[in-house]
Amino acid sequence: MRKASQLGDVTDMTDTTFDFSGKPIAITAEGLAKSFLGVVAVNGIDLQVKPGELMALLGPSGSGKTTLLRLFAGLETPTAGRILFGDEDATHLPVRERRVGFMFQHYALFKHMSVAENVAYGLHVRPRRLRPSGAEIRKRAEDLLELVQLPGLGKRYPAQLSGGQRQRVALARALAVEPRVLLLDEPFGALDAQVRRDLRRWLRELHDRTGHTTLFVTHDQEEALELADRVAILNRGRLEQLGGADDILDHPATPFVAGFVGDAVRLSVSVEAGWISLGRGKVPAPFQFPAGPAELFIRPYDLTLAHSTGHGTFTGKVVGTRRVGSARRAELILEDGLPSVEVTLPLEHAVLKGEELHLNLLTMRLFPAR
C-alpha cells in the first residue's frame, strides 16, 4: 500500500486490504420522538437506513439531525417511538451493547495518548471477558491505521498530526470496536474546504470497502449530495424528504426542500388558466395545477436564454454580473417587488447592466402558496 503524506493527503485505496466479516444491518426509526423540557427536537420520524447504505442527515441548525443521530447511538433516550438494529429492538439498549462506532466533529482524541492508543481505546475498556489479547489489540490498531492510510504513525500524538489525519484516526477508533453501524456527526466540519473535499472522496471509498451501514450528519449540501447513497432532509424535527441526489434536486417533495437545497430563490406568483405570469411574459404551469397564489423556486441553472420571444418565454433586466468558475452569472429582476434571480451564461457571453434578456424556464418547482 502507498503511504499517505504527513500532510494528510488522500491517496488511492485500491491496494488496501482489510477483512470486514460482519454482516451489514438496517437501522430503523419508528415514530421516533425526542423533547427537551417541552421543546420538540425530533417529531415522530419514520426512517430506515438500508444494510450497507451510506445515508446523510441534512438540514438547517435546529432541525434535529444531531439529536436523531444521538438517539441511534444511545446517547439520548427517546420520548416516544422505537429503534431497531436489524430485527433487534435497540430502543433501550445501553450504548456499549449497541456496538455503534461514533465519530465526533472535533475528533475527541485523547491528547495524552499516542495515535495507536487512541485507536485501541475502545478495545482496552471492554469487559475482560470480551477484551482481545494485548497482541490482538496492537495488531488491530496497526491494521486500522493501514486502512485509513496512516501506516507508521501509531507512535505519534494527536498534536503532531494535521486536521485531516486526526479525523482519520478518529474514524479508525470508531472502526476498532467492530461496530455494526457507523454514526458520524459532522465528520469534516472542523476542516478547511479542500481537505473536506479530499476526505469525503476517501470516506466514500472506505465505506465501499468495509460495507458498514453508515449514517452521517452534515450541514454541507454538496457534501451530502455527492457522498451519500440517499439524503434525509430534516426540518423542525420532521423528515421532509428522503431520496437520492436526483430526487432531492429535481423533484423536491415540499416547498422547504425546494428552497433549502440548491441555492434556490422563492418567487410569489399566481397561476391563472394554466399559466404563470413572470415579468413581461408567461410560462405554462404543470398540468392541472390549481389556480391561485403559488410559490415558484428558481435556481441559476433552471434558466436559459430564449432564441425568440412569445408564449413560454419571459424577460428579465440585468442588474449585475459575476464570474463563477468557467461561467458567468447574470443577476436579473423579473418584476418589481420580486427577488432577483440568476442565470448561468457562457463565459464568452458578455452582458451589460440594464440589458434585457429573454428567458426560458427549464425546470418547474411550483407549489401552492402556504
Protein backbone atom coordinates (compact mmCIF):
# COMPACT_ATOMS: atom_id res chain seq x y z
CA MET A 1 0.00 0.00 0.00
CA ARG A 2 1.23 3.51 -0.79
CA LYS A 3 1.76 5.71 2.22
CA ALA A 4 -0.19 8.92 2.72
CA SER A 5 1.95 12.00 3.17
CA GLN A 6 2.45 13.52 6.59
CA LEU A 7 0.33 16.47 5.47
CA GLY A 8 -2.73 14.28 5.30
CA ASP A 9 -3.02 13.88 1.52
CA VAL A 10 -5.56 11.34 0.38
CA THR A 11 -4.26 8.63 -1.92
CA ASP A 12 -5.78 5.78 -3.86
CA MET A 13 -7.03 2.87 -1.74
CA THR A 14 -7.01 0.09 -4.30
CA ASP A 15 -4.04 -1.63 -2.68
CA THR A 16 -5.52 -1.57 0.83
CA THR A 17 -6.68 -4.90 2.26
CA PHE A 18 -8.98 -5.22 5.22
CA ASP A 19 -11.23 -8.04 6.30
CA PHE A 20 -14.62 -6.84 7.49
CA SER A 21 -16.54 -10.01 8.13
CA GLY A 22 -19.60 -8.51 9.84
CA LYS A 23 -22.91 -8.52 8.02
CA PRO A 24 -24.37 -5.03 7.47
CA ILE A 25 -27.68 -4.42 9.22
CA ALA A 26 -30.52 -1.95 8.74
CA ILE A 27 -31.14 0.91 11.18
CA THR A 28 -34.81 1.76 11.62
CA ALA A 29 -36.69 4.53 13.42
CA GLU A 30 -40.40 4.02 14.01
CA GLY A 31 -42.33 7.05 15.22
CA LEU A 32 -39.17 8.31 16.92
CA ALA A 33 -39.56 11.45 19.01
CA LYS A 34 -37.47 13.42 21.47
CA SER A 35 -38.30 16.51 23.50
CA PHE A 36 -36.11 18.60 25.80
CA LEU A 37 -38.03 20.48 28.52
CA GLY A 38 -41.10 20.60 26.32
CA VAL A 39 -39.22 21.63 23.17
CA VAL A 40 -39.61 19.07 20.38
CA ALA A 41 -36.29 18.19 18.73
CA VAL A 42 -37.36 15.04 16.84
CA ASN A 43 -41.01 14.75 15.93
CA GLY A 44 -42.31 11.30 15.04
CA ILE A 45 -39.72 10.28 12.44
CA ASP A 46 -40.02 7.06 10.44
CA LEU A 47 -36.77 6.23 8.69
CA GLN A 48 -34.79 3.19 7.57
CA VAL A 49 -31.11 3.11 6.65
CA LYS A 50 -30.64 0.06 4.45
CA PRO A 51 -27.95 -2.55 5.22
CA GLY A 52 -24.62 -1.27 3.90
CA GLU A 53 -26.06 2.11 2.93
CA LEU A 54 -24.32 5.45 3.38
CA MET A 55 -27.03 7.97 4.30
CA ALA A 56 -26.71 11.68 5.08
CA LEU A 57 -28.86 13.65 7.50
CA LEU A 58 -29.09 17.17 6.11
CA GLY A 59 -30.91 20.19 7.48
CA PRO A 60 -30.51 23.66 8.98
CA SER A 61 -29.36 24.25 12.54
CA GLY A 62 -32.01 23.06 14.98
CA SER A 63 -33.59 20.64 12.50
CA GLY A 64 -32.99 17.63 14.77
CA LYS A 65 -30.33 15.82 12.76
CA THR A 66 -27.72 15.54 15.53
CA THR A 67 -30.38 14.59 18.10
CA LEU A 68 -31.57 11.82 15.77
CA LEU A 69 -28.00 10.55 15.42
CA ARG A 70 -27.54 10.59 19.20
CA LEU A 71 -30.79 8.64 19.64
CA PHE A 72 -29.46 5.93 17.33
CA ALA A 73 -26.19 5.90 19.29
CA GLY A 74 -27.95 5.54 22.63
CA LEU A 75 -26.61 8.88 23.87
CA GLU A 76 -30.19 10.17 24.19
CA THR A 77 -33.35 8.36 25.30
CA PRO A 78 -36.41 8.74 23.05
CA THR A 79 -39.58 10.34 24.33
CA ALA A 80 -41.61 8.07 22.04
CA GLY A 81 -41.13 5.51 19.29
CA ARG A 82 -38.52 2.80 18.91
CA ILE A 83 -35.20 2.00 17.26
CA LEU A 84 -34.35 -1.26 15.51
CA PHE A 85 -30.90 -2.59 14.62
CA GLY A 86 -31.79 -5.23 12.09
CA ASP A 87 -34.68 -7.11 13.75
CA GLU A 88 -33.49 -6.29 17.28
CA ASP A 89 -35.30 -3.64 19.32
CA ALA A 90 -32.41 -1.41 20.44
CA THR A 91 -34.53 1.38 21.92
CA HIS A 92 -33.38 0.80 25.47
CA LEU A 93 -30.06 -0.95 24.88
CA PRO A 94 -27.15 0.77 26.65
CA VAL A 95 -24.52 2.36 24.45
CA ARG A 96 -21.96 -0.41 24.95
CA GLU A 97 -24.36 -3.15 23.82
CA ARG A 98 -25.37 -1.36 20.62
CA ARG A 99 -21.95 -1.88 19.02
CA VAL A 100 -22.00 1.53 17.41
CA GLY A 101 -18.96 3.35 16.08
CA PHE A 102 -19.48 7.06 16.82
CA MET A 103 -17.28 9.79 15.38
CA PHE A 104 -17.48 13.38 16.61
CA GLN A 105 -16.91 16.58 14.66
CA HIS A 106 -13.95 17.74 16.75
CA TYR A 107 -12.13 14.39 16.82
CA ALA A 108 -12.38 13.92 20.63
CA LEU A 109 -8.95 12.27 20.63
CA PHE A 110 -7.08 11.85 23.91
CA LYS A 111 -4.13 14.25 23.73
CA HIS A 112 -2.04 12.29 26.22
CA MET A 113 -2.38 9.03 24.25
CA SER A 114 -0.48 8.05 21.15
CA VAL A 115 -2.32 7.54 17.87
CA ALA A 116 -2.26 3.75 18.30
CA GLU A 117 -3.53 4.05 21.89
CA ASN A 118 -6.37 6.28 20.72
CA VAL A 119 -7.36 3.77 18.05
CA ALA A 120 -7.27 0.88 20.52
CA TYR A 121 -9.03 2.68 23.38
CA GLY A 122 -12.46 1.13 22.80
CA LEU A 123 -10.95 -2.37 22.88
CA HIS A 124 -8.96 -1.76 26.05
CA VAL A 125 -12.04 -0.65 28.01
CA ARG A 126 -14.12 -3.69 27.10
CA PRO A 127 -15.06 -6.08 29.92
CA ARG A 128 -12.27 -8.59 30.50
CA ARG A 129 -14.28 -11.48 29.07
CA LEU A 130 -14.78 -9.59 25.77
CA ARG A 131 -11.37 -7.95 25.56
CA PRO A 132 -8.91 -9.25 22.95
CA SER A 133 -5.36 -10.00 23.98
CA GLY A 134 -2.80 -7.22 24.01
CA ALA A 135 -1.19 -8.60 20.86
CA GLU A 136 -4.53 -8.76 19.05
CA ILE A 137 -5.34 -5.17 20.04
CA ARG A 138 -1.98 -3.92 18.77
CA LYS A 139 -2.42 -5.81 15.50
CA ARG A 140 -5.92 -4.42 15.00
CA ALA A 141 -4.69 -0.86 15.64
CA GLU A 142 -1.90 -1.36 13.08
CA ASP A 143 -4.34 -2.78 10.52
CA LEU A 144 -6.76 0.10 11.00
CA LEU A 145 -4.05 2.72 10.66
CA GLU A 146 -3.10 0.98 7.42
CA LEU A 147 -6.74 1.06 6.33
CA VAL A 148 -7.10 4.80 6.95
CA GLN A 149 -3.76 5.43 5.23
CA LEU A 150 -1.72 6.37 8.28
CA PRO A 151 0.76 3.48 8.48
CA GLY A 152 3.75 4.03 10.73
CA LEU A 153 2.16 6.93 12.64
CA GLY A 154 0.97 4.91 15.62
CA LYS A 155 3.61 6.31 18.00
CA ARG A 156 2.80 9.94 17.27
CA TYR A 157 0.44 12.07 19.31
CA PRO A 158 -2.63 13.94 18.02
CA ALA A 159 -0.87 17.32 18.24
CA GLN A 160 1.70 16.05 15.73
CA LEU A 161 -0.94 15.34 13.06
CA SER A 162 -2.81 17.53 10.60
CA GLY A 163 -6.55 18.04 10.96
CA GLY A 164 -7.27 15.56 8.19
CA GLN A 165 -5.03 12.95 9.78
CA ARG A 166 -6.65 13.42 13.21
CA GLN A 167 -10.07 12.91 11.64
CA ARG A 168 -8.91 9.64 10.07
CA VAL A 169 -7.55 8.50 13.44
CA ALA A 170 -10.99 9.22 14.93
CA LEU A 171 -12.60 7.09 12.23
CA ALA A 172 -10.10 4.26 12.85
CA ARG A 173 -11.02 4.39 16.54
CA ALA A 174 -14.73 4.13 15.64
CA LEU A 175 -13.98 1.09 13.47
CA ALA A 176 -11.80 -0.61 16.10
CA VAL A 177 -14.76 -1.72 18.22
CA GLU A 178 -16.08 -3.79 15.28
CA PRO A 179 -19.30 -1.77 15.08
CA ARG A 180 -22.50 -2.95 13.49
CA VAL A 181 -23.17 0.61 12.32
CA LEU A 182 -21.16 3.82 11.94
CA LEU A 183 -22.59 7.16 13.09
CA LEU A 184 -20.66 10.28 12.09
CA ASP A 185 -21.55 13.74 13.44
CA GLU A 186 -20.31 16.49 11.09
CA PRO A 187 -17.22 14.38 10.39
CA PHE A 188 -15.43 17.07 8.36
CA GLY A 189 -16.95 20.18 9.90
CA ALA A 190 -13.72 21.37 11.54
CA LEU A 191 -11.62 21.12 8.35
CA ASP A 192 -10.92 23.56 5.56
CA ALA A 193 -12.71 23.24 2.22
CA GLN A 194 -10.00 21.44 0.24
CA VAL A 195 -9.33 18.85 2.96
CA ARG A 196 -13.09 18.31 3.27
CA ARG A 197 -13.34 17.55 -0.45
CA ASP A 198 -10.42 15.13 -0.33
CA LEU A 199 -11.64 13.32 2.77
CA ARG A 200 -15.20 12.85 1.61
CA ARG A 201 -13.97 11.07 -1.53
CA TRP A 202 -11.75 8.95 0.69
CA LEU A 203 -14.64 8.19 3.07
CA ARG A 204 -16.81 7.04 0.15
CA GLU A 205 -14.07 4.64 -0.97
CA LEU A 206 -13.55 3.40 2.59
CA HIS A 207 -17.27 2.80 3.03
CA ASP A 208 -17.44 0.82 -0.20
CA ARG A 209 -14.60 -1.41 1.01
CA THR A 210 -15.84 -2.08 4.56
CA GLY A 211 -19.58 -2.16 3.82
CA HIS A 212 -20.71 -0.69 7.14
CA THR A 213 -24.20 0.75 7.43
CA THR A 214 -23.31 4.41 7.89
CA LEU A 215 -25.32 7.47 8.87
CA PHE A 216 -23.67 10.88 8.92
CA VAL A 217 -24.81 14.39 9.82
CA THR A 218 -23.77 17.36 7.73
CA HIS A 219 -24.84 20.93 7.06
CA ASP A 220 -22.94 20.92 3.75
CA GLN A 221 -25.39 20.28 0.88
CA GLU A 222 -22.66 19.50 -1.65
CA GLU A 223 -21.11 17.00 0.76
CA ALA A 224 -24.42 15.23 1.37
CA LEU A 225 -25.46 15.05 -2.28
CA GLU A 226 -22.03 13.92 -3.51
CA LEU A 227 -21.20 11.40 -0.80
CA ALA A 228 -24.43 9.71 0.28
CA ASP A 229 -26.48 6.99 -1.38
CA ARG A 230 -29.57 8.75 -0.07
CA VAL A 231 -30.16 12.02 1.78
CA ALA A 232 -32.71 12.54 4.56
CA ILE A 233 -33.68 16.21 4.80
CA LEU A 234 -34.90 17.32 8.23
CA ASN A 235 -36.71 20.48 9.24
CA ARG A 236 -38.03 21.32 12.71
CA GLY A 237 -37.69 17.73 13.81
CA ARG A 238 -39.59 16.25 10.88
CA LEU A 239 -38.45 14.29 7.85
CA GLU A 240 -39.23 16.43 4.80
CA GLN A 241 -37.86 14.13 2.09
CA LEU A 242 -35.72 11.03 1.67
CA GLY A 243 -34.11 10.24 -1.67
CA GLY A 244 -31.08 10.28 -3.93
CA ALA A 245 -29.44 13.44 -5.21
CA ASP A 246 -31.53 13.49 -8.40
CA ASP A 247 -34.80 13.18 -6.48
CA ILE A 248 -33.85 15.86 -3.98
CA LEU A 249 -32.65 18.33 -6.61
CA ASP A 250 -35.12 17.68 -9.43
CA HIS A 251 -38.24 16.55 -7.57
CA PRO A 252 -38.43 18.34 -4.20
CA ALA A 253 -41.34 16.99 -2.18
CA THR A 254 -42.08 20.17 -0.21
CA PRO A 255 -41.55 23.91 -0.52
CA PHE A 256 -38.96 23.69 2.25
CA VAL A 257 -36.82 21.23 0.28
CA ALA A 258 -37.20 23.28 -2.90
CA GLY A 259 -35.99 26.40 -1.12
CA PHE A 260 -33.34 24.80 1.11
CA VAL A 261 -31.40 22.72 -1.41
CA GLY A 262 -29.61 24.08 -4.43
CA ASP A 263 -29.41 27.83 -3.82
CA ALA A 264 -32.99 28.46 -4.97
CA VAL A 265 -34.89 31.77 -5.00
CA ARG A 266 -38.57 31.73 -3.98
CA LEU A 267 -40.92 33.85 -6.07
CA SER A 268 -44.52 34.60 -5.10
CA VAL A 269 -46.54 34.17 -8.30
CA SER A 270 -50.10 33.46 -9.36
CA VAL A 271 -51.48 30.79 -11.65
CA GLU A 272 -54.34 31.67 -13.99
CA ALA A 273 -55.82 29.45 -16.70
CA GLY A 274 -52.76 27.18 -16.62
CA TRP A 275 -50.18 29.96 -16.96
CA ILE A 276 -47.73 31.62 -14.56
CA SER A 277 -47.12 35.33 -15.10
CA LEU A 278 -43.45 36.27 -14.84
CA GLY A 279 -42.48 39.82 -15.67
CA ARG A 280 -43.37 40.52 -19.26
CA GLY A 281 -44.26 37.01 -20.21
CA LYS A 282 -45.86 33.75 -19.15
CA VAL A 283 -44.75 30.16 -18.68
CA PRO A 284 -47.05 27.13 -18.59
CA ALA A 285 -47.92 25.71 -15.17
CA PRO A 286 -47.84 21.96 -14.57
CA PHE A 287 -50.89 20.07 -15.81
CA GLN A 288 -53.98 20.62 -13.65
CA PHE A 289 -52.12 22.86 -11.18
CA PRO A 290 -54.81 24.76 -9.21
CA ALA A 291 -55.37 28.43 -9.99
CA GLY A 292 -54.41 30.97 -7.36
CA PRO A 293 -51.33 32.13 -5.42
CA ALA A 294 -48.27 29.88 -5.70
CA GLU A 295 -44.56 29.68 -4.86
CA LEU A 296 -42.07 29.20 -7.68
CA PHE A 297 -38.50 28.16 -6.85
CA ILE A 298 -35.78 29.04 -9.38
CA ARG A 299 -32.10 28.06 -9.38
CA PRO A 300 -29.43 29.59 -11.65
CA TYR A 301 -29.26 26.52 -13.88
CA ASP A 302 -33.06 26.41 -14.27
CA LEU A 303 -32.95 29.35 -16.71
CA THR A 304 -31.63 29.53 -20.24
CA LEU A 305 -31.59 32.21 -22.92
CA ALA A 306 -34.55 32.07 -25.31
CA HIS A 307 -33.85 32.22 -29.01
CA SER A 308 -37.13 34.02 -29.66
CA THR A 309 -39.94 35.71 -27.75
CA GLY A 310 -43.51 34.51 -27.42
CA HIS A 311 -45.53 32.09 -25.31
CA GLY A 312 -43.43 30.27 -22.76
CA THR A 313 -40.76 32.98 -22.52
CA PHE A 314 -40.30 35.93 -20.19
CA THR A 315 -37.97 38.88 -19.78
CA GLY A 316 -35.50 39.91 -17.09
CA LYS A 317 -33.41 43.05 -16.68
CA VAL A 318 -29.71 42.63 -15.81
CA VAL A 319 -28.75 44.37 -12.57
CA GLY A 320 -25.33 42.78 -12.10
CA THR A 321 -22.89 40.11 -13.29
CA ARG A 322 -20.18 37.98 -11.68
CA ARG A 323 -17.67 35.34 -12.68
CA VAL A 324 -18.30 31.80 -11.37
CA GLY A 325 -15.52 29.42 -12.40
CA SER A 326 -15.68 28.89 -16.15
CA ALA A 327 -19.09 30.56 -16.48
CA ARG A 328 -20.77 33.89 -15.88
CA ARG A 329 -23.77 34.61 -13.67
CA ALA A 330 -26.15 37.44 -14.54
CA GLU A 331 -28.46 38.76 -11.81
CA LEU A 332 -31.90 39.63 -13.12
CA ILE A 333 -35.02 41.42 -11.96
CA LEU A 334 -38.13 39.85 -13.50
CA GLU A 335 -40.67 42.14 -11.93
CA ASP A 336 -40.72 44.93 -9.36
CA GLY A 337 -41.30 43.51 -5.91
CA LEU A 338 -39.86 40.08 -6.70
CA PRO A 339 -36.43 38.90 -5.52
CA SER A 340 -33.70 38.85 -8.13
CA VAL A 341 -32.76 35.57 -9.82
CA GLU A 342 -29.60 34.44 -11.57
CA VAL A 343 -28.96 32.81 -14.92
CA THR A 344 -25.75 30.96 -15.80
CA LEU A 345 -24.24 32.09 -19.11
CA PRO A 346 -21.21 31.01 -21.16
CA LEU A 347 -18.12 32.99 -20.22
CA GLU A 348 -17.92 34.50 -23.70
CA HIS A 349 -21.48 35.85 -23.44
CA ALA A 350 -20.90 39.36 -22.05
CA VAL A 351 -23.96 41.24 -20.80
CA LEU A 352 -24.36 44.82 -19.63
CA LYS A 353 -26.19 46.25 -16.67
CA GLY A 354 -29.65 47.35 -17.79
CA GLU A 355 -29.76 44.91 -20.71
CA GLU A 356 -32.91 42.82 -21.10
CA LEU A 357 -32.65 39.06 -21.60
CA HIS A 358 -35.36 36.78 -22.95
CA LEU A 359 -35.52 33.54 -20.95
CA ASN A 360 -36.94 30.03 -20.85
CA LEU A 361 -37.61 28.13 -17.62
CA LEU A 362 -36.20 24.60 -17.91
CA THR A 363 -37.36 23.08 -14.62
CA MET A 364 -40.64 23.73 -12.82
CA ARG A 365 -40.69 23.69 -8.99
CA LEU A 366 -44.12 25.09 -8.18
CA PHE A 367 -46.19 24.70 -5.01
CA PRO A 368 -49.49 26.19 -3.86
CA ALA A 369 -48.91 29.16 -1.58
CA ARG A 370 -49.00 28.27 2.11
